[in-house]
Amino acid sequence: MSKVRYGIIGIGNMGSSHAGAIYRGEIAGAVLTAVCDEIEAKREWAQGQWEGVAVFGSTDEMLASGLVDAVIVANPHYGHPAEAIKAFAAGVHVLVEKPAGVYAKQVREMNDAAAQSGKVFGIMYNQRMNPLYRKLRELVQSGELGEIRRTNWIITNWYRSQAYYDSGSWRATWAGEGGGVLINQCPHQLDLWQWTIGMMPTRIRAFCQFGKHRNIEVENDVTAYAEYGNGATAVFITSTSDAPGTNRLEVTGDRGKIVIEDGKMTFWRLRQSETEFNASNQILFGTPEVWKVEIPDQGPSPEHAGIMRNFTDAILNGTELVAPGEEGLLGLTISNAIHLSTWTDGWVELPLDEQLHYEELTKRIESSTFRKSEPAEAALPVDLSRTF
Amino acid sequence: MSKVRYGIIGIGNMGSSHAGAIYRGEIAGAVLTAVCDEIEAKREWAQGQWEGVAVFGSTDEMLASGLVDAVIVANPHYGHPAEAIKAFAAGVHVLVEKPAGVYAKQVREMNDAAAQSGKVFGIMYNQRMNPLYRKLRELVQSGELGEIRRTNWIITNWYRSQAYYDSGSWRATWAGEGGGVLINQCPHQLDLWQWTIGMMPTRIRAFCQFGKHRNIEVENDVTAYAEYGNGATAVFITSTSDAPGTNRLEVTGDRGKIVIEDGKMTFWRLRQSETEFNASNQILFGTPEVWKVEIPDQGPSPEHAGIMRNFTDAILNGTELVAPGEEGLLGLTISNAIHLSTWTDGWVELPLDEQLHYEELTKRIESSTFRKSEPAEAALPVDLSRTF
C-alpha cells in the first residue's frame, strides 16, 4: 500500500474539516476517496466540495464499495462505537473522533472489535500532539518531576452561550449527546489528565451542575476530586459559562511543580527531592532549595493533522500510535465516573461499574427533551477553527 | 483613657512578638504593662526582655492587678476562649490570636461572653490588613465583579518538614492543637475565603489526608468543595508537604475574573456582564468582550501591627474593627466542617452541627498521642517572621 485511501463517516463540522485536510494533500500518504452521511443536504453539499470523491448515504455502502482502507468516524457521539465496529468487521482501519463514545460499556465493545480485527485503531486526541502536554508527559516519565502527588486543572475556558446550545435541538441533551461539557468540550483534557501523569484515579467524587446559567439539561459546570493508588489527589474544574475562563494545569511531584498556563510551561525544580529534604532537614522552618526553570517553547502543535499523519504512518510503516483508540476508554471512564458520582451523590470506585452507569444514563435519556426523530446536526458545517 | 494598657496572655512565639511591638512603641496609643505565662522559664526570660512590665504566672493574677485595659490572648489554641471569657468577665477588652478556638461550640461561648461584656473584641486576622485582599473585597462589595460564581484557592505553600512537627510534642496532635493545617497554618485563608466574597457556604464536602508524607496524626493535606446559596461553587486546597507550594486565588463573577498570585492582582473585566451578553448574543461561538486590567499595587500590608492599631483605635476612638472577634467563628466553622465532612465521609450542611463536630473531635482527642501532662510550647520563642 503506497497511499491510505480514507473514507469519512459523517461530514458534519469535524468530519468535513478532516476530509478537507486530506483532500488538500496535507496528510502525507493519505488520499480522500469517499465520504458518507445520512443527511441528504450534506451529501449534496459534499458533491461540490471534493472532486472525484465518492459520496455515500450510509457507512455500509461506503465499506462495501471497496474504496477505503481506513475510515474516520465523525458522526454524532453516540454512534461512534457502532460505526467503528462495522468498519473493523469490514477489515478497515479506524480513526475515531473524540469522545470514543458516550458510555464506557459501548466503548468496551468497540475496543474488543478492534482487538479481534487486528486493524489499526486510533482516536482523534489531537491535544496529545500539543508539545506542551507531550513535554509534561516526558518530564513525568523520565522521573524529572518525581512521584506525582497532586494535579489541579482549572479548564473553564469552554465558553458557550445560549445561542450555541440553541443551534441544534440535539445539543446538550441526554438523548442527543449523552452529556454536556464532559462529553462535548472536555474529552481532550480528561484524556490528558490521565495520559500526562500515566495514572488513572482509583476513586472519584464529583459535583456536576446541570444547566448552570443556561437553558440545557446536561452538565456545564463540573468540579471533580480524584484519588490515586499512590496517595496522590487531584481536582478538575470545568465550565461553559465562566467568562473569561482559565486553562491552568498544575502538577506537583516529589521533585517540584510544573504549571502550564497561557501556553507556557514553568518547572519549579527542587534541587533535592522533597522526600530526601524532609528526611534530613533539621531547621524548624526549613524548605527545600527550588529553581525556577522556564521550559523552552516546544513549538506549535500539529493538532488534528498530526494525529492523521501519525495514524497514516502507523498503517503504512507500523509507526507507534500517539493516541491508540483503545485509550479512548480511559478519559471516557473518568467522564462517566464524574456523572455517576453526581447522580449517586457518592464515591465512584474505579474500575467503573459500567452497567450501573449505563442504567443511570438511560434514565436521563428516557426523560430527555430531545427526540431522535429530529435531524441531528442537519445544518451545514460551520467554522470550528477556534473551538477544538 | 489616653493610652490602652495591654497585657499579653501567653508569651510563646506570637505573644512575645506582639508584646515586643507594643513595648517598642510601634502601636500608637498602646502601652505594654503586663504579661503572663504559666511556664516559669518563660517568665524568667520575660523579666529581662521588657523593663517595667509586670510578669504574672496566671491570667487571673494579671486581670486582678488592675494593670491592664486590654489583653491579647496568645496561649495555645484550645485555651483561647477560656482566657477571653475570663478577661471579658473582668471588664477588659480582648484581642484574640487566630484561631478563635479549636471548635465552634467553645467559640460561640466566647462570642456570647463578649456580647454580654460590651467590651471591644477583636481577632488577629492580620491578613485582613493585606491591601490585596482588602481590594478584592472592595471590588466584590462595590459590584465591579458582579455576582460571585466560583472561587478556587490553591494555598499549598505552608511547607512544614518533619523537623517542624518534631519540635513540640503538642504539635499536630488532636489533643495538643485540635487539628493540623486547618487550625494552625490556614485560619487566615479560611477567613479570607468567606470575608472577601461576603458569603458563607451552605454545604461542604471535603477530603482531608492525615499525616501525608509526615509522621503526624492530624490533617496536612486538604481539598474542600463548597456550595453557596446563590449557586456558586468553590474549591480550597491546602498542604504542608507540597514543595514548592502555590498561593493562587481565583474569583469569578458575572462581570469577570480576578486572580491574586505572586502578590499581584489581575482583573479580567467583562465590558458587559456575562448574563447580559448571553441573553443577547446570536453568534454561535461568541464570547463576551474582556479587558485585562492590572490593578495597581496596593502597597505593603501593616500585618499584625495594623490589627493592633485598629483594635487600639476602636477602644480609644470607637473606630470600626477590621476583624471583629465574633467573626473568628466563621472561618473556624468552615475548618470544623471540613474536618467533619472527612470524618463522616459525607456532606456537611451549614449552619454546622457544632455538637456533632465536638463529639467527633473528642473521639480523636481521646486517642491522641499527645498527653497534656507534657509541657505545651515550653521552648523559648523562635523567629516566626517568615511564617505567619
JSON list of N, CA, C and O in Angstrom, two decimals, chain A residues 149-150 152 159 161-162 167 212 214 221 231 237 239 241-242 245-246 248 250 257 274 278 281 284 345 347, chain B residues 149-150 152 159 161-162 164 167 212 214 221 231 237 239 241-242 245-246 248 250 257 274 278 281 284 345 347:
[
{"chain": "A", "resi": 149, "resn": "ARG", "atom": "N", "xyz": [2.18, 13.80, 43.13]},
{"chain": "A", "resi": 149, "resn": "ARG", "atom": "CA", "xyz": [1.45, 13.98, 44.39]},
{"chain": "A", "resi": 149, "resn": "ARG", "atom": "C", "xyz": [0.11, 14.68, 44.22]},
{"chain": "A", "resi": 149, "resn": "ARG", "atom": "O", "xyz": [-0.80, 14.47, 45.01]},
{"chain": "A", "resi": 150, "resn": "ARG", "atom": "N", "xyz": [0.04, 15.59, 43.25]},
{"chain": "A", "resi": 150, "resn": "ARG", "atom": "CA", "xyz": [-1.19, 16.37, 43.12]},
{"chain": "A", "resi": 150, "resn": "ARG", "atom": "C", "xyz": [-1.28, 16.96, 41.72]},
{"chain": "A", "resi": 150, "resn": "ARG", "atom": "O", "xyz": [-0.26, 17.34, 41.15]},
{"chain": "A", "resi": 152, "resn": "ASN", "atom": "N", "xyz": [-3.92, 19.87, 39.68]},
{"chain": "A", "resi": 152, "resn": "ASN", "atom": "CA", "xyz": [-5.08, 20.77, 39.68]},
{"chain": "A", "resi": 152, "resn": "ASN", "atom": "C", "xyz": [-5.25, 21.30, 38.28]},
{"chain": "A", "resi": 152, "resn": "ASN", "atom": "O", "xyz": [-4.36, 22.01, 37.79]},
{"chain": "A", "resi": 159, "resn": "TYR", "atom": "N", "xyz": [-16.22, 28.58, 26.95]},
{"chain": "A", "resi": 159, "resn": "TYR", "atom": "CA", "xyz": [-17.43, 29.41, 26.94]},
{"chain": "A", "resi": 159, "resn": "TYR", "atom": "C", "xyz": [-18.39, 29.05, 25.80]},
{"chain": "A", "resi": 159, "resn": "TYR", "atom": "O", "xyz": [-17.99, 28.97, 24.63]},
{"chain": "A", "resi": 161, "resn": "SER", "atom": "N", "xyz": [-22.42, 30.18, 24.77]},
{"chain": "A", "resi": 161, "resn": "SER", "atom": "CA", "xyz": [-23.62, 30.96, 25.11]},
{"chain": "A", "resi": 161, "resn": "SER", "atom": "C", "xyz": [-24.88, 30.15, 24.80]},
{"chain": "A", "resi": 161, "resn": "SER", "atom": "O", "xyz": [-24.82, 29.07, 24.19]},
{"chain": "A", "resi": 162, "resn": "GLN", "atom": "N", "xyz": [-26.00, 30.69, 25.18]},
{"chain": "A", "resi": 162, "resn": "GLN", "atom": "CA", "xyz": [-27.28, 30.02, 24.88]},
{"chain": "A", "resi": 162, "resn": "GLN", "atom": "C", "xyz": [-27.46, 29.87, 23.37]},
{"chain": "A", "resi": 162, "resn": "GLN", "atom": "O", "xyz": [-28.06, 28.87, 22.92]},
{"chain": "A", "resi": 167, "resn": "SER", "atom": "N", "xyz": [-28.50, 26.13, 18.80]},
{"chain": "A", "resi": 167, "resn": "SER", "atom": "CA", "xyz": [-28.23, 25.94, 17.37]},
{"chain": "A", "resi": 167, "resn": "SER", "atom": "C", "xyz": [-28.53, 24.52, 16.89]},
{"chain": "A", "resi": 167, "resn": "SER", "atom": "O", "xyz": [-28.49, 24.25, 15.70]},
{"chain": "A", "resi": 212, "resn": "LYS", "atom": "N", "xyz": [-26.35, 25.22, 34.27]},
{"chain": "A", "resi": 212, "resn": "LYS", "atom": "CA", "xyz": [-25.89, 26.36, 35.09]},
{"chain": "A", "resi": 212, "resn": "LYS", "atom": "C", "xyz": [-25.86, 27.61, 34.21]},
{"chain": "A", "resi": 212, "resn": "LYS", "atom": "O", "xyz": [-25.08, 27.67, 33.24]},
{"chain": "A", "resi": 214, "resn": "ARG", "atom": "N", "xyz": [-27.65, 28.40, 31.95]},
{"chain": "A", "resi": 214, "resn": "ARG", "atom": "CA", "xyz": [-28.05, 28.07, 30.59]},
{"chain": "A", "resi": 214, "resn": "ARG", "atom": "C", "xyz": [-29.31, 27.22, 30.64]},
{"chain": "A", "resi": 214, "resn": "ARG", "atom": "O", "xyz": [-29.48, 26.42, 31.58]},
{"chain": "A", "resi": 221, "resn": "ASP", "atom": "N", "xyz": [-21.09, 22.61, 34.33]},
{"chain": "A", "resi": 221, "resn": "ASP", "atom": "CA", "xyz": [-20.23, 23.12, 35.40]},
{"chain": "A", "resi": 221, "resn": "ASP", "atom": "C", "xyz": [-19.86, 21.91, 36.26]},
{"chain": "A", "resi": 221, "resn": "ASP", "atom": "O", "xyz": [-20.74, 21.24, 36.80]},
{"chain": "A", "resi": 231, "resn": "GLY", "atom": "N", "xyz": [-1.58, 7.55, 46.54]},
{"chain": "A", "resi": 231, "resn": "GLY", "atom": "CA", "xyz": [-1.90, 8.55, 47.55]},
{"chain": "A", "resi": 231, "resn": "GLY", "atom": "C", "xyz": [-2.07, 9.95, 46.99]},
{"chain": "A", "resi": 231, "resn": "GLY", "atom": "O", "xyz": [-2.49, 10.87, 47.71]},
{"chain": "A", "resi": 237, "resn": "ILE", "atom": "N", "xyz": [-11.68, 21.08, 37.22]},
{"chain": "A", "resi": 237, "resn": "ILE", "atom": "CA", "xyz": [-12.81, 22.02, 37.24]},
{"chain": "A", "resi": 237, "resn": "ILE", "atom": "C", "xyz": [-13.07, 22.49, 35.82]},
{"chain": "A", "resi": 237, "resn": "ILE", "atom": "O", "xyz": [-12.15, 22.94, 35.14]},
{"chain": "A", "resi": 239, "resn": "SER", "atom": "N", "xyz": [-16.19, 24.38, 33.01]},
{"chain": "A", "resi": 239, "resn": "SER", "atom": "CA", "xyz": [-17.42, 25.15, 32.90]},
{"chain": "A", "resi": 239, "resn": "SER", "atom": "C", "xyz": [-17.56, 25.69, 31.49]},
{"chain": "A", "resi": 239, "resn": "SER", "atom": "O", "xyz": [-16.57, 25.90, 30.80]},
{"chain": "A", "resi": 241, "resn": "SER", "atom": "N", "xyz": [-19.83, 28.41, 31.25]},
{"chain": "A", "resi": 241, "resn": "SER", "atom": "CA", "xyz": [-20.45, 29.73, 31.44]},
{"chain": "A", "resi": 241, "resn": "SER", "atom": "C", "xyz": [-19.55, 30.73, 32.15]},
{"chain": "A", "resi": 241, "resn": "SER", "atom": "O", "xyz": [-19.92, 31.88, 32.33]},
{"chain": "A", "resi": 242, "resn": "ASP", "atom": "N", "xyz": [-18.34, 30.33, 32.55]},
{"chain": "A", "resi": 242, "resn": "ASP", "atom": "CA", "xyz": [-17.39, 31.28, 33.13]},
{"chain": "A", "resi": 242, "resn": "ASP", "atom": "C", "xyz": [-16.82, 32.16, 32.01]},
{"chain": "A", "resi": 242, "resn": "ASP", "atom": "O", "xyz": [-16.50, 31.66, 30.93]},
{"chain": "A", "resi": 245, "resn": "GLY", "atom": "N", "xyz": [-12.74, 32.33, 31.02]},
{"chain": "A", "resi": 245, "resn": "GLY", "atom": "CA", "xyz": [-12.32, 31.13, 31.74]},
{"chain": "A", "resi": 245, "resn": "GLY", "atom": "C", "xyz": [-10.82, 31.09, 31.94]},
{"chain": "A", "resi": 245, "resn": "GLY", "atom": "O", "xyz": [-10.09, 32.02, 31.59]},
{"chain": "A", "resi": 246, "resn": "THR", "atom": "N", "xyz": [-10.37, 29.99, 32.51]},
{"chain": "A", "resi": 246, "resn": "THR", "atom": "CA", "xyz": [-8.95, 29.77, 32.82]},
{"chain": "A", "resi": 246, "resn": "THR", "atom": "C", "xyz": [-8.56, 28.42, 32.22]},
{"chain": "A", "resi": 246, "resn": "THR", "atom": "O", "xyz": [-9.40, 27.53, 32.13]},
{"chain": "A", "resi": 248, "resn": "ARG", "atom": "N", "xyz": [-5.42, 26.33, 33.31]},
{"chain": "A", "resi": 248, "resn": "ARG", "atom": "CA", "xyz": [-4.20, 26.25, 34.12]},
{"chain": "A", "resi": 248, "resn": "ARG", "atom": "C", "xyz": [-4.08, 24.86, 34.71]},
{"chain": "A", "resi": 248, "resn": "ARG", "atom": "O", "xyz": [-4.95, 24.42, 35.45]},
{"chain": "A", "resi": 250, "resn": "GLU", "atom": "N", "xyz": [-1.67, 22.42, 36.94]},
{"chain": "A", "resi": 250, "resn": "GLU", "atom": "CA", "xyz": [-0.55, 22.38, 37.89]},
{"chain": "A", "resi": 250, "resn": "GLU", "atom": "C", "xyz": [-0.33, 20.94, 38.31]},
{"chain": "A", "resi": 250, "resn": "GLU", "atom": "O", "xyz": [-1.29, 20.26, 38.69]},
{"chain": "A", "resi": 257, "resn": "LYS", "atom": "N", "xyz": [7.31, 21.20, 40.88]},
{"chain": "A", "resi": 257, "resn": "LYS", "atom": "CA", "xyz": [5.98, 21.55, 40.41]},
{"chain": "A", "resi": 257, "resn": "LYS", "atom": "C", "xyz": [6.07, 22.08, 38.99]},
{"chain": "A", "resi": 257, "resn": "LYS", "atom": "O", "xyz": [6.96, 22.86, 38.67]},
{"chain": "A", "resi": 274, "resn": "GLU", "atom": "N", "xyz": [11.74, 16.29, 47.67]},
{"chain": "A", "resi": 274, "resn": "GLU", "atom": "CA", "xyz": [11.09, 16.69, 48.94]},
{"chain": "A", "resi": 274, "resn": "GLU", "atom": "C", "xyz": [11.28, 15.60, 49.98]},
{"chain": "A", "resi": 274, "resn": "GLU", "atom": "O", "xyz": [11.53, 15.89, 51.16]},
{"chain": "A", "resi": 278, "resn": "ASN", "atom": "N", "xyz": [13.09, 16.36, 53.44]},
{"chain": "A", "resi": 278, "resn": "ASN", "atom": "CA", "xyz": [12.33, 16.20, 54.68]},
{"chain": "A", "resi": 278, "resn": "ASN", "atom": "C", "xyz": [13.03, 15.23, 55.64]},
{"chain": "A", "resi": 278, "resn": "ASN", "atom": "O", "xyz": [12.99, 15.42, 56.86]},
{"chain": "A", "resi": 281, "resn": "ASN", "atom": "N", "xyz": [16.35, 17.38, 56.86]},
{"chain": "A", "resi": 281, "resn": "ASN", "atom": "CA", "xyz": [16.29, 18.76, 57.35]},
{"chain": "A", "resi": 281, "resn": "ASN", "atom": "C", "xyz": [16.17, 18.83, 58.87]},
{"chain": "A", "resi": 281, "resn": "ASN", "atom": "O", "xyz": [15.37, 18.11, 59.47]},
{"chain": "A", "resi": 284, "resn": "LEU", "atom": "N", "xyz": [13.89, 24.42, 61.73]},
{"chain": "A", "resi": 284, "resn": "LEU", "atom": "CA", "xyz": [12.47, 24.43, 62.11]},
{"chain": "A", "resi": 284, "resn": "LEU", "atom": "C", "xyz": [11.56, 24.79, 60.93]},
{"chain": "A", "resi": 284, "resn": "LEU", "atom": "O", "xyz": [10.61, 24.10, 60.63]},
{"chain": "A", "resi": 345, "resn": "ASP", "atom": "N", "xyz": [-24.58, 10.73, 44.23]},
{"chain": "A", "resi": 345, "resn": "ASP", "atom": "CA", "xyz": [-24.16, 11.59, 45.35]},
{"chain": "A", "resi": 345, "resn": "ASP", "atom": "C", "xyz": [-23.20, 10.85, 46.27]},
{"chain": "A", "resi": 345, "resn": "ASP", "atom": "O", "xyz": [-23.34, 10.89, 47.50]},
{"chain": "A", "resi": 347, "resn": "TRP", "atom": "N", "xyz": [-19.11, 8.41, 46.35]},
{"chain": "A", "resi": 347, "resn": "TRP", "atom": "CA", "xyz": [-17.87, 7.99, 45.70]},
{"chain": "A", "resi": 347, "resn": "TRP", "atom": "C", "xyz": [-18.17, 7.05, 44.52]},
{"chain": "A", "resi": 347, "resn": "TRP", "atom": "O", "xyz": [-19.11, 6.25, 44.59]},
{"chain": "B", "resi": 149, "resn": "ARG", "atom": "N", "xyz": [-19.58, 33.66, 41.24]},
{"chain": "B", "resi": 149, "resn": "ARG", "atom": "CA", "xyz": [-19.93, 32.35, 40.69]},
{"chain": "B", "resi": 149, "resn": "ARG", "atom": "C", "xyz": [-19.00, 31.23, 41.13]},
{"chain": "B", "resi": 149, "resn": "ARG", "atom": "O", "xyz": [-19.42, 30.08, 41.19]},
{"chain": "B", "resi": 150, "resn": "ARG", "atom": "N", "xyz": [-17.72, 31.55, 41.33]},
{"chain": "B", "resi": 150, "resn": "ARG", "atom": "CA", "xyz": [-16.77, 30.49, 41.63]},
{"chain": "B", "resi": 150, "resn": "ARG", "atom": "C", "xyz": [-15.54, 31.09, 42.30]},
{"chain": "B", "resi": 150, "resn": "ARG", "atom": "O", "xyz": [-15.12, 32.18, 41.95]},
{"chain": "B", "resi": 152, "resn": "ASN", "atom": "N", "xyz": [-11.53, 29.58, 43.46]},
{"chain": "B", "resi": 152, "resn": "ASN", "atom": "CA", "xyz": [-10.57, 28.48, 43.57]},
{"chain": "B", "resi": 152, "resn": "ASN", "atom": "C", "xyz": [-9.36, 29.02, 44.31]},
{"chain": "B", "resi": 152, "resn": "ASN", "atom": "O", "xyz": [-8.69, 29.93, 43.81]},
{"chain": "B", "resi": 159, "resn": "TYR", "atom": "N", "xyz": [4.70, 24.95, 53.64]},
{"chain": "B", "resi": 159, "resn": "TYR", "atom": "CA", "xyz": [5.64, 23.84, 53.82]},
{"chain": "B", "resi": 159, "resn": "TYR", "atom": "C", "xyz": [6.11, 23.70, 55.26]},
{"chain": "B", "resi": 159, "resn": "TYR", "atom": "O", "xyz": [6.58, 24.66, 55.87]},
{"chain": "B", "resi": 161, "resn": "SER", "atom": "N", "xyz": [8.37, 20.74, 57.43]},
{"chain": "B", "resi": 161, "resn": "SER", "atom": "CA", "xyz": [9.08, 19.45, 57.42]},
{"chain": "B", "resi": 161, "resn": "SER", "atom": "C", "xyz": [8.82, 18.69, 58.71]},
{"chain": "B", "resi": 161, "resn": "SER", "atom": "O", "xyz": [8.23, 19.23, 59.65]},
{"chain": "B", "resi": 162, "resn": "GLN", "atom": "N", "xyz": [9.29, 17.46, 58.74]},
{"chain": "B", "resi": 162, "resn": "GLN", "atom": "CA", "xyz": [9.13, 16.66, 59.96]},
{"chain": "B", "resi": 162, "resn": "GLN", "atom": "C", "xyz": [9.83, 17.32, 61.14]},
{"chain": "B", "resi": 162, "resn": "GLN", "atom": "O", "xyz": [9.36, 17.22, 62.29]},
{"chain": "B", "resi": 164, "resn": "TYR", "atom": "N", "xyz": [9.93, 20.41, 61.90]},
{"chain": "B", "resi": 164, "resn": "TYR", "atom": "CA", "xyz": [8.97, 21.35, 62.49]},
{"chain": "B", "resi": 164, "resn": "TYR", "atom": "C", "xyz": [8.01, 20.58, 63.41]},
{"chain": "B", "resi": 164, "resn": "TYR", "atom": "O", "xyz": [7.79, 20.98, 64.56]},
{"chain": "B", "resi": 167, "resn": "SER", "atom": "N", "xyz": [9.30, 19.45, 66.73]},
{"chain": "B", "resi": 167, "resn": "SER", "atom": "CA", "xyz": [9.83, 20.47, 67.64]},
{"chain": "B", "resi": 167, "resn": "SER", "atom": "C", "xyz": [8.96, 20.67, 68.88]},
{"chain": "B", "resi": 167, "resn": "SER", "atom": "O", "xyz": [9.36, 21.39, 69.80]},
{"chain": "B", "resi": 212, "resn": "LYS", "atom": "N", "xyz": [0.09, 13.07, 55.81]},
{"chain": "B", "resi": 212, "resn": "LYS", "atom": "CA", "xyz": [0.54, 12.86, 54.42]},
{"chain": "B", "resi": 212, "resn": "LYS", "atom": "C", "xyz": [2.03, 13.17, 54.31]},
{"chain": "B", "resi": 212, "resn": "LYS", "atom": "O", "xyz": [2.44, 14.33, 54.52]},
{"chain": "B", "resi": 214, "resn": "ARG", "atom": "N", "xyz": [4.18, 12.79, 56.31]},
{"chain": "B", "resi": 214, "resn": "ARG", "atom": "CA", "xyz": [4.70, 13.23, 57.61]},
{"chain": "B", "resi": 214, "resn": "ARG", "atom": "C", "xyz": [4.21, 12.27, 58.69]},
{"chain": "B", "resi": 214, "resn": "ARG", "atom": "O", "xyz": [3.11, 11.73, 58.57]},
{"chain": "B", "resi": 221, "resn": "ASP", "atom": "N", "xyz": [-3.13, 17.79, 54.46]},
{"chain": "B", "resi": 221, "resn": "ASP", "atom": "CA", "xyz": [-3.42, 17.86, 53.02]},
{"chain": "B", "resi": 221, "resn": "ASP", "atom": "C", "xyz": [-4.95, 17.87, 52.89]},
{"chain": "B", "resi": 221, "resn": "ASP", "atom": "O", "xyz": [-5.61, 16.94, 53.36]},
{"chain": "B", "resi": 231, "resn": "GLY", "atom": "N", "xyz": [-25.82, 29.57, 44.29]},
{"chain": "B", "resi": 231, "resn": "GLY", "atom": "CA", "xyz": [-25.43, 28.62, 43.25]},
{"chain": "B", "resi": 231, "resn": "GLY", "atom": "C", "xyz": [-23.95, 28.57, 42.97]},
{"chain": "B", "resi": 231, "resn": "GLY", "atom": "O", "xyz": [-23.48, 27.72, 42.21]},
{"chain": "B", "resi": 237, "resn": "ILE", "atom": "N", "xyz": [-7.74, 24.27, 48.47]},
{"chain": "B", "resi": 237, "resn": "ILE", "atom": "CA", "xyz": [-6.75, 23.20, 48.54]},
{"chain": "B", "resi": 237, "resn": "ILE", "atom": "C", "xyz": [-5.57, 23.68, 49.37]},
{"chain": "B", "resi": 237, "resn": "ILE", "atom": "O", "xyz": [-5.03, 24.75, 49.10]},
{"chain": "B", "resi": 239, "resn": "SER", "atom": "N", "xyz": [-1.93, 22.33, 51.85]},
{"chain": "B", "resi": 239, "resn": "SER", "atom": "CA", "xyz": [-0.99, 21.24, 52.13]},
{"chain": "B", "resi": 239, "resn": "SER", "atom": "C", "xyz": [0.21, 21.80, 52.86]},
{"chain": "B", "resi": 239, "resn": "SER", "atom": "O", "xyz": [0.56, 22.97, 52.69]},
{"chain": "B", "resi": 241, "resn": "SER", "atom": "N", "xyz": [3.05, 19.68, 52.72]},
{"chain": "B", "resi": 241, "resn": "SER", "atom": "CA", "xyz": [4.16, 18.88, 52.20]},
{"chain": "B", "resi": 241, "resn": "SER", "atom": "C", "xyz": [4.45, 19.11, 50.72]},
{"chain": "B", "resi": 241, "resn": "SER", "atom": "O", "xyz": [5.40, 18.54, 50.20]},
{"chain": "B", "resi": 242, "resn": "ASP", "atom": "N", "xyz": [3.68, 19.95, 50.06]},
{"chain": "B", "resi": 242, "resn": "ASP", "atom": "CA", "xyz": [3.98, 20.30, 48.68]},
{"chain": "B", "resi": 242, "resn": "ASP", "atom": "C", "xyz": [5.19, 21.24, 48.65]},
{"chain": "B", "resi": 242, "resn": "ASP", "atom": "O", "xyz": [5.27, 22.16, 49.46]},
{"chain": "B", "resi": 245, "resn": "GLY", "atom": "N", "xyz": [5.02, 25.15, 47.11]},
{"chain": "B", "resi": 245, "resn": "GLY", "atom": "CA", "xyz": [3.58, 25.28, 47.05]},
{"chain": "B", "resi": 245, "resn": "GLY", "atom": "C", "xyz": [3.16, 26.44, 46.16]},
{"chain": "B", "resi": 245, "resn": "GLY", "atom": "O", "xyz": [3.97, 27.10, 45.51]},
{"chain": "B", "resi": 246, "resn": "THR", "atom": "N", "xyz": [1.84, 26.65, 46.14]},
{"chain": "B", "resi": 246, "resn": "THR", "atom": "CA", "xyz": [1.23, 27.69, 45.33]},
{"chain": "B", "resi": 246, "resn": "THR", "atom": "C", "xyz": [0.34, 28.53, 46.24]},
{"chain": "B", "resi": 246, "resn": "THR", "atom": "O", "xyz": [-0.20, 28.01, 47.20]},
{"chain": "B", "resi": 248, "resn": "ARG", "atom": "N", "xyz": [-2.57, 30.85, 45.00]},
{"chain": "B", "resi": 248, "resn": "ARG", "atom": "CA", "xyz": [-3.29, 31.45, 43.87]},
{"chain": "B", "resi": 248, "resn": "ARG", "atom": "C", "xyz": [-4.78, 31.43, 44.15]},
{"chain": "B", "resi": 248, "resn": "ARG", "atom": "O", "xyz": [-5.38, 30.37, 44.32]},
{"chain": "B", "resi": 250, "resn": "GLU", "atom": "N", "xyz": [-8.44, 32.58, 42.74]},
{"chain": "B", "resi": 250, "resn": "GLU", "atom": "CA", "xyz": [-9.17, 32.99, 41.54]},
{"chain": "B", "resi": 250, "resn": "GLU", "atom": "C", "xyz": [-10.63, 33.16, 41.93]},
{"chain": "B", "resi": 250, "resn": "GLU", "atom": "O", "xyz": [-11.21, 32.25, 42.54]},
{"chain": "B", "resi": 257, "resn": "LYS", "atom": "N", "xyz": [-13.27, 38.11, 36.11]},
{"chain": "B", "resi": 257, "resn": "LYS", "atom": "CA", "xyz": [-12.46, 37.21, 36.94]},
{"chain": "B", "resi": 257, "resn": "LYS", "atom": "C", "xyz": [-11.30, 37.97, 37.55]},
{"chain": "B", "resi": 257, "resn": "LYS", "atom": "O", "xyz": [-10.66, 38.78, 36.87]},
{"chain": "B", "resi": 274, "resn": "GLU", "atom": "N", "xyz": [-21.73, 38.81, 31.91]},
{"chain": "B", "resi": 274, "resn": "GLU", "atom": "CA", "xyz": [-21.92, 37.55, 31.20]},
{"chain": "B", "resi": 274, "resn": "GLU", "atom": "C", "xyz": [-23.40, 37.30, 30.98]},
{"chain": "B", "resi": 274, "resn": "GLU", "atom": "O", "xyz": [-23.82, 36.85, 29.91]},
{"chain": "B", "resi": 278, "resn": "ASN", "atom": "N", "xyz": [-24.92, 36.86, 27.33]},
{"chain": "B", "resi": 278, "resn": "ASN", "atom": "CA", "xyz": [-25.55, 35.59, 26.98]},
{"chain": "B", "resi": 278, "resn": "ASN", "atom": "C", "xyz": [-26.99, 35.78, 26.50]},
{"chain": "B", "resi": 278, "resn": "ASN", "atom": "O", "xyz": [-27.44, 35.07, 25.60]},
{"chain": "B", "resi": 281, "resn": "ASN", "atom": "N", "xyz": [-26.48, 37.60, 22.81]},
{"chain": "B", "resi": 281, "resn": "ASN", "atom": "CA", "xyz": [-25.57, 37.10, 21.78]},
{"chain": "B", "resi": 281, "resn": "ASN", "atom": "C", "xyz": [-26.27, 36.16, 20.80]},
{"chain": "B", "resi": 281, "resn": "ASN", "atom": "O", "xyz": [-27.04, 35.28, 21.19]},
{"chain": "B", "resi": 284, "resn": "LEU", "atom": "N", "xyz": [-22.65, 31.96, 17.08]},
{"chain": "B", "resi": 284, "resn": "LEU", "atom": "CA", "xyz": [-22.56, 30.58, 17.57]},
{"chain": "B", "resi": 284, "resn": "LEU", "atom": "C", "xyz": [-21.48, 30.40, 18.63]},
{"chain": "B", "resi": 284, "resn": "LEU", "atom": "O", "xyz": [-21.73, 29.87, 19.70]},
{"chain": "B", "resi": 345, "resn": "ASP", "atom": "N", "xyz": [-17.46, 11.21, 56.07]},
{"chain": "B", "resi": 345, "resn": "ASP", "atom": "CA", "xyz": [-17.41, 10.84, 54.65]},
{"chain": "B", "resi": 345, "resn": "ASP", "atom": "C", "xyz": [-18.70, 11.25, 53.94]},
{"chain": "B", "resi": 345, "resn": "ASP", "atom": "O", "xyz": [-19.28, 10.47, 53.16]},
{"chain": "B", "resi": 347, "resn": "TRP", "atom": "N", "xyz": [-21.57, 14.97, 53.06]},
{"chain": "B", "resi": 347, "resn": "TRP", "atom": "CA", "xyz": [-21.83, 16.40, 53.07]},
{"chain": "B", "resi": 347, "resn": "TRP", "atom": "C", "xyz": [-21.94, 16.92, 54.50]},
{"chain": "B", "resi": 347, "resn": "TRP", "atom": "O", "xyz": [-22.47, 16.21, 55.38]}
]
